[in-house]
PDB file of C-alpha atoms in Angstrom:
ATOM      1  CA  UNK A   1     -62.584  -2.574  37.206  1.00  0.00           C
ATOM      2  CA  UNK A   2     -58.948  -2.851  37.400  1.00  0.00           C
ATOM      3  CA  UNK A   3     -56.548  -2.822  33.928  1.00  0.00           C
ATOM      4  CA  UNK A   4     -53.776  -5.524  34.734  1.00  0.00           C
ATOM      5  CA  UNK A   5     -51.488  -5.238  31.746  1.00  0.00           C
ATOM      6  CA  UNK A   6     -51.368  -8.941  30.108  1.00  0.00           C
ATOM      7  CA  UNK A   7     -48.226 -11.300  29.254  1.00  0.00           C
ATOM      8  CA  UNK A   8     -46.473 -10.631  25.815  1.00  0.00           C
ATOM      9  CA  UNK A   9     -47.987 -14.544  24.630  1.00  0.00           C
ATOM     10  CA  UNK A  10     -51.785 -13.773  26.286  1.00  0.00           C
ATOM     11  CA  UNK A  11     -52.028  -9.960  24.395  1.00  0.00           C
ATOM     12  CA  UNK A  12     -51.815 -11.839  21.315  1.00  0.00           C
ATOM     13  CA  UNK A  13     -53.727 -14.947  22.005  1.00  0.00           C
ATOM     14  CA  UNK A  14     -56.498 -11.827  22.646  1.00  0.00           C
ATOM     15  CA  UNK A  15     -55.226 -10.041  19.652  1.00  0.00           C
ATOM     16  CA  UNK A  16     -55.526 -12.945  17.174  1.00  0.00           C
ATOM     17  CA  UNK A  17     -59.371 -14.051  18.678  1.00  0.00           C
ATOM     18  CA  UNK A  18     -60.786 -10.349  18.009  1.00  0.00           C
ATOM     19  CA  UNK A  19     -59.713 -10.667  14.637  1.00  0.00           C
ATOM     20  CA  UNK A  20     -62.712 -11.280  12.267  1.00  0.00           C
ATOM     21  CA  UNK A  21     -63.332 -15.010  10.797  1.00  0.00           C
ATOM     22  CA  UNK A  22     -60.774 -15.794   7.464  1.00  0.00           C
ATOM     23  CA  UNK A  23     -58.925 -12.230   8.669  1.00  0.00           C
ATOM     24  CA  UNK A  24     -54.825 -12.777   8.550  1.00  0.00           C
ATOM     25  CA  UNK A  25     -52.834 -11.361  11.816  1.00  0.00           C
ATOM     26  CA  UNK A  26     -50.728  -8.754  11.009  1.00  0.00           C
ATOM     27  CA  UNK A  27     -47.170 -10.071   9.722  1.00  0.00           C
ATOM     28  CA  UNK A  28     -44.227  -9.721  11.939  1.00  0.00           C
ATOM     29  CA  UNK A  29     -41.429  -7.957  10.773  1.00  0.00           C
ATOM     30  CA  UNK A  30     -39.236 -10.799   9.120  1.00  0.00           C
ATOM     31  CA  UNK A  31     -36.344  -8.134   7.772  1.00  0.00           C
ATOM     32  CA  UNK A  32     -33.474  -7.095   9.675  1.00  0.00           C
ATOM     33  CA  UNK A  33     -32.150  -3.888   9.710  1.00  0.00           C
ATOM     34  CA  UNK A  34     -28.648  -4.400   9.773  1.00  0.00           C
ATOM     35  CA  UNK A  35     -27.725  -0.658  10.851  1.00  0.00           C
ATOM     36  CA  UNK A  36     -27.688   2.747   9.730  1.00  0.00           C
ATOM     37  CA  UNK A  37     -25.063   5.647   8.683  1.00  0.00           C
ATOM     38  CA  UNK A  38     -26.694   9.017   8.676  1.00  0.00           C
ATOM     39  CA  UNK A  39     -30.134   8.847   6.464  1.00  0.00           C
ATOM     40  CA  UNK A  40     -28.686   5.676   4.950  1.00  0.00           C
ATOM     41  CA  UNK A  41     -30.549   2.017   6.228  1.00  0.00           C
ATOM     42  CA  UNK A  42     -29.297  -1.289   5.372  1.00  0.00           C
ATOM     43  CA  UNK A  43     -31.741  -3.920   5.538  1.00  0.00           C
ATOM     44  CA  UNK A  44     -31.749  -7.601   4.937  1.00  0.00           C
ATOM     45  CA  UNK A  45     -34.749  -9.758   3.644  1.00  0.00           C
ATOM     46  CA  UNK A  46     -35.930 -12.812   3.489  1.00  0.00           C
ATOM     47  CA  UNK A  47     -34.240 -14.846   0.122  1.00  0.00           C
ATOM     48  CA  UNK A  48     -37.995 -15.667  -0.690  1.00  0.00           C
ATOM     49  CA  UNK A  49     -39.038 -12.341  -0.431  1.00  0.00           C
ATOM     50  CA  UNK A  50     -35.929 -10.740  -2.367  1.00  0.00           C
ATOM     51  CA  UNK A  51     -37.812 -10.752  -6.160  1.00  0.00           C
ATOM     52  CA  UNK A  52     -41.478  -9.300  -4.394  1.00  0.00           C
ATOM     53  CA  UNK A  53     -41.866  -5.720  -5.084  1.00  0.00           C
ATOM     54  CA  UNK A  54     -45.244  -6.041  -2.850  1.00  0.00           C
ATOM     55  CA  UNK A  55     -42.807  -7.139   0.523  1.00  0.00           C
ATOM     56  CA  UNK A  56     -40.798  -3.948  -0.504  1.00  0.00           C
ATOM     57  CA  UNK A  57     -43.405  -1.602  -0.647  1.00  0.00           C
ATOM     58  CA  UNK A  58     -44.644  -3.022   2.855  1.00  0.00           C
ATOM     59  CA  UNK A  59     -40.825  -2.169   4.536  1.00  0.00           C
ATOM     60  CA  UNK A  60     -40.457   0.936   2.958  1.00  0.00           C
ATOM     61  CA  UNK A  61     -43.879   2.185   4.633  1.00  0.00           C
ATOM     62  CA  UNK A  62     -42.457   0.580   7.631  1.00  0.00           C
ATOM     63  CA  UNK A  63     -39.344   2.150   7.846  1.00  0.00           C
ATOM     64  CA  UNK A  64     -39.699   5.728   5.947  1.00  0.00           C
ATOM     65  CA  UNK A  65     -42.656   8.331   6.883  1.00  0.00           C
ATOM     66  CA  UNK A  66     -44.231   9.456   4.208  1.00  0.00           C
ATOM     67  CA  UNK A  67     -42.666  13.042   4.603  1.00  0.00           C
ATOM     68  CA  UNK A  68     -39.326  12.230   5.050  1.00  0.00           C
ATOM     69  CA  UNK A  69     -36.061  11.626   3.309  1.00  0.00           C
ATOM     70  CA  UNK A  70     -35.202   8.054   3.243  1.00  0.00           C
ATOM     71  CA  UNK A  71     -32.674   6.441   1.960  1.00  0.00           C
ATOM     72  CA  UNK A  72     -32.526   2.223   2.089  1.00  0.00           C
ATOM     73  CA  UNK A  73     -30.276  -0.474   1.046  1.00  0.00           C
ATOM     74  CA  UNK A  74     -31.618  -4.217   0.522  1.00  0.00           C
ATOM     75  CA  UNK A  75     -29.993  -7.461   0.738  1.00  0.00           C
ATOM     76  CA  UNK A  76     -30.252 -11.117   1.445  1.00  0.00           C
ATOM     77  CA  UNK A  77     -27.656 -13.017   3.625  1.00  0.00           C
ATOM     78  CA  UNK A  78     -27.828 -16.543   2.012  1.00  0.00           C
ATOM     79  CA  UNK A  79     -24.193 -17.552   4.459  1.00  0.00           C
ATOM     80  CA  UNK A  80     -25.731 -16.663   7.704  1.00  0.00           C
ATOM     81  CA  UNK A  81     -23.190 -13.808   8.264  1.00  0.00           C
ATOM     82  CA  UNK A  82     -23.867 -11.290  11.148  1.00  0.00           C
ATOM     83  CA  UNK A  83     -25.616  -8.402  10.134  1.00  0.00           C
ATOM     84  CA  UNK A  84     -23.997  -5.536  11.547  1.00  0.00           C
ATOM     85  CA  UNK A  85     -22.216  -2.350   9.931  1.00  0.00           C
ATOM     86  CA  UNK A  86     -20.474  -2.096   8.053  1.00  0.00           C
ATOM     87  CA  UNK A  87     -21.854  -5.099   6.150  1.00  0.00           C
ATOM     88  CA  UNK A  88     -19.787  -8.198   5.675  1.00  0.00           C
ATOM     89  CA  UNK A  89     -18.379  -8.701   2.179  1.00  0.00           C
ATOM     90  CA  UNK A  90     -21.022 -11.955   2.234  1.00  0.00           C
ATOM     91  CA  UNK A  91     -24.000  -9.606   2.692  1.00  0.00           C
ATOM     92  CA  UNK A  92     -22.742  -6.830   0.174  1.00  0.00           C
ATOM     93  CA  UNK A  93     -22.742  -8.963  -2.232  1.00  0.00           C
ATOM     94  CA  UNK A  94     -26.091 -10.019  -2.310  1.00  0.00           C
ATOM     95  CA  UNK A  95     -28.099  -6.627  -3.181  1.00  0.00           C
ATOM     96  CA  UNK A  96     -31.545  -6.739  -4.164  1.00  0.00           C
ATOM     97  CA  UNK A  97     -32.585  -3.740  -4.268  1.00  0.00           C
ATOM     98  CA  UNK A  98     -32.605  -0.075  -3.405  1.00  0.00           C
ATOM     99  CA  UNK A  99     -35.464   2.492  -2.498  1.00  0.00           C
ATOM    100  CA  UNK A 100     -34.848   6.503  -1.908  1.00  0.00           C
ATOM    101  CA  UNK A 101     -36.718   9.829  -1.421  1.00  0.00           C
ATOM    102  CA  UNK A 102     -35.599  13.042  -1.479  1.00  0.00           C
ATOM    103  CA  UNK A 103     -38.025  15.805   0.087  1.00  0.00           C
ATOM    104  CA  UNK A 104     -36.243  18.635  -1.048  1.00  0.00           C
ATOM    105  CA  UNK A 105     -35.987  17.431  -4.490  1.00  0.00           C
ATOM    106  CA  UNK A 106     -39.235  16.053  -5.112  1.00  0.00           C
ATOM    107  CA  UNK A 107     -38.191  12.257  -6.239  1.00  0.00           C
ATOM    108  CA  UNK A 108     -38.375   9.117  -5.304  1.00  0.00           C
ATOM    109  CA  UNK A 109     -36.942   6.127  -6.900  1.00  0.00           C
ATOM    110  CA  UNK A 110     -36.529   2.394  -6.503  1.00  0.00           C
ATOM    111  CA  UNK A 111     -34.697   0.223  -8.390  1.00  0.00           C
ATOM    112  CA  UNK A 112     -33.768  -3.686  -8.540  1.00  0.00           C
ATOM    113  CA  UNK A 113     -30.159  -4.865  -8.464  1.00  0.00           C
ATOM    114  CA  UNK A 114     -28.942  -6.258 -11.711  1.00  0.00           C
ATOM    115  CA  UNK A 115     -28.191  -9.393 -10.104  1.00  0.00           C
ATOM    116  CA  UNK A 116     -32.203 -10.710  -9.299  1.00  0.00           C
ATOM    117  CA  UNK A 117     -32.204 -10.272 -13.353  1.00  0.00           C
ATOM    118  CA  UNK A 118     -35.724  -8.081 -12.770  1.00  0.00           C
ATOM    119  CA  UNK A 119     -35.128  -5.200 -15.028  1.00  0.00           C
ATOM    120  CA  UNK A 120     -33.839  -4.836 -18.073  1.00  0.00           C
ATOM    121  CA  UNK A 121     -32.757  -1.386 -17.773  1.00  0.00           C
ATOM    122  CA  UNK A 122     -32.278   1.076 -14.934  1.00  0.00           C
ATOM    123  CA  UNK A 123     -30.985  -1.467 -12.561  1.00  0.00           C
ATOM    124  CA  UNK A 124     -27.975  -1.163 -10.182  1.00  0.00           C
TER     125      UNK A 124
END
């Protein structure tokens, strides 16, 4: 038997019929990342998604290994505005959030922007 390597729209047609009954396909990225200067990512999200610390968790395992030093930068683009970097002023000033690990000192941390209004204290 021969392996013929299938169209892009037929691999998941196949994909999404092995699946088991009531089972979800796997979500398709709907973030952007914008760009990146040295360890530091800038990444825009869906306005629906901006308040879920679930969606967050989800592009943070997407975009950090768990054994590296990662540093990210969220934000939502209500006006449309390219994403490219450096950010436009229209996309800088819509932070949502910010996630960071440091290997070599141990810590992680993740914090909301003050602007969603999600945390009293310890936001940015």
């Amino acid at each position: 038997m021969r392996f013929t390597p299938c169209k892009t729209w037929m691999c998941a047609a196949l994909i999404a019929c092995a699946l088991p009954a009531g089972a979800a396909a796997p979500a398709a990225n709907d973030w952007t990342l914008a760009g990146s200067l040295g360890l530091m990512q800038f990444i825009v999200v869906p306005e629906a998604s901006a308040r879920d610390r679930d969606y967050y968790t989800r592009v943070i395992e997407q975009r950090c290994g768990k054994e590296e030093t990662c540093f990210l930068r969220f934000f939502t683009n209500s006006t449309g505005a390219p994403p490219t970097v450096p950010l436009p002023d229209a996309i800088l000033a819509e932070p949502t959030a910010m996630f960071q690990r440091s290997v070599k000192q141990l810590r992680e941390q993740f914090q909301w922007s003050c602007r969603l209004q999600l945390a009293e204290a310890n936001c940015f």
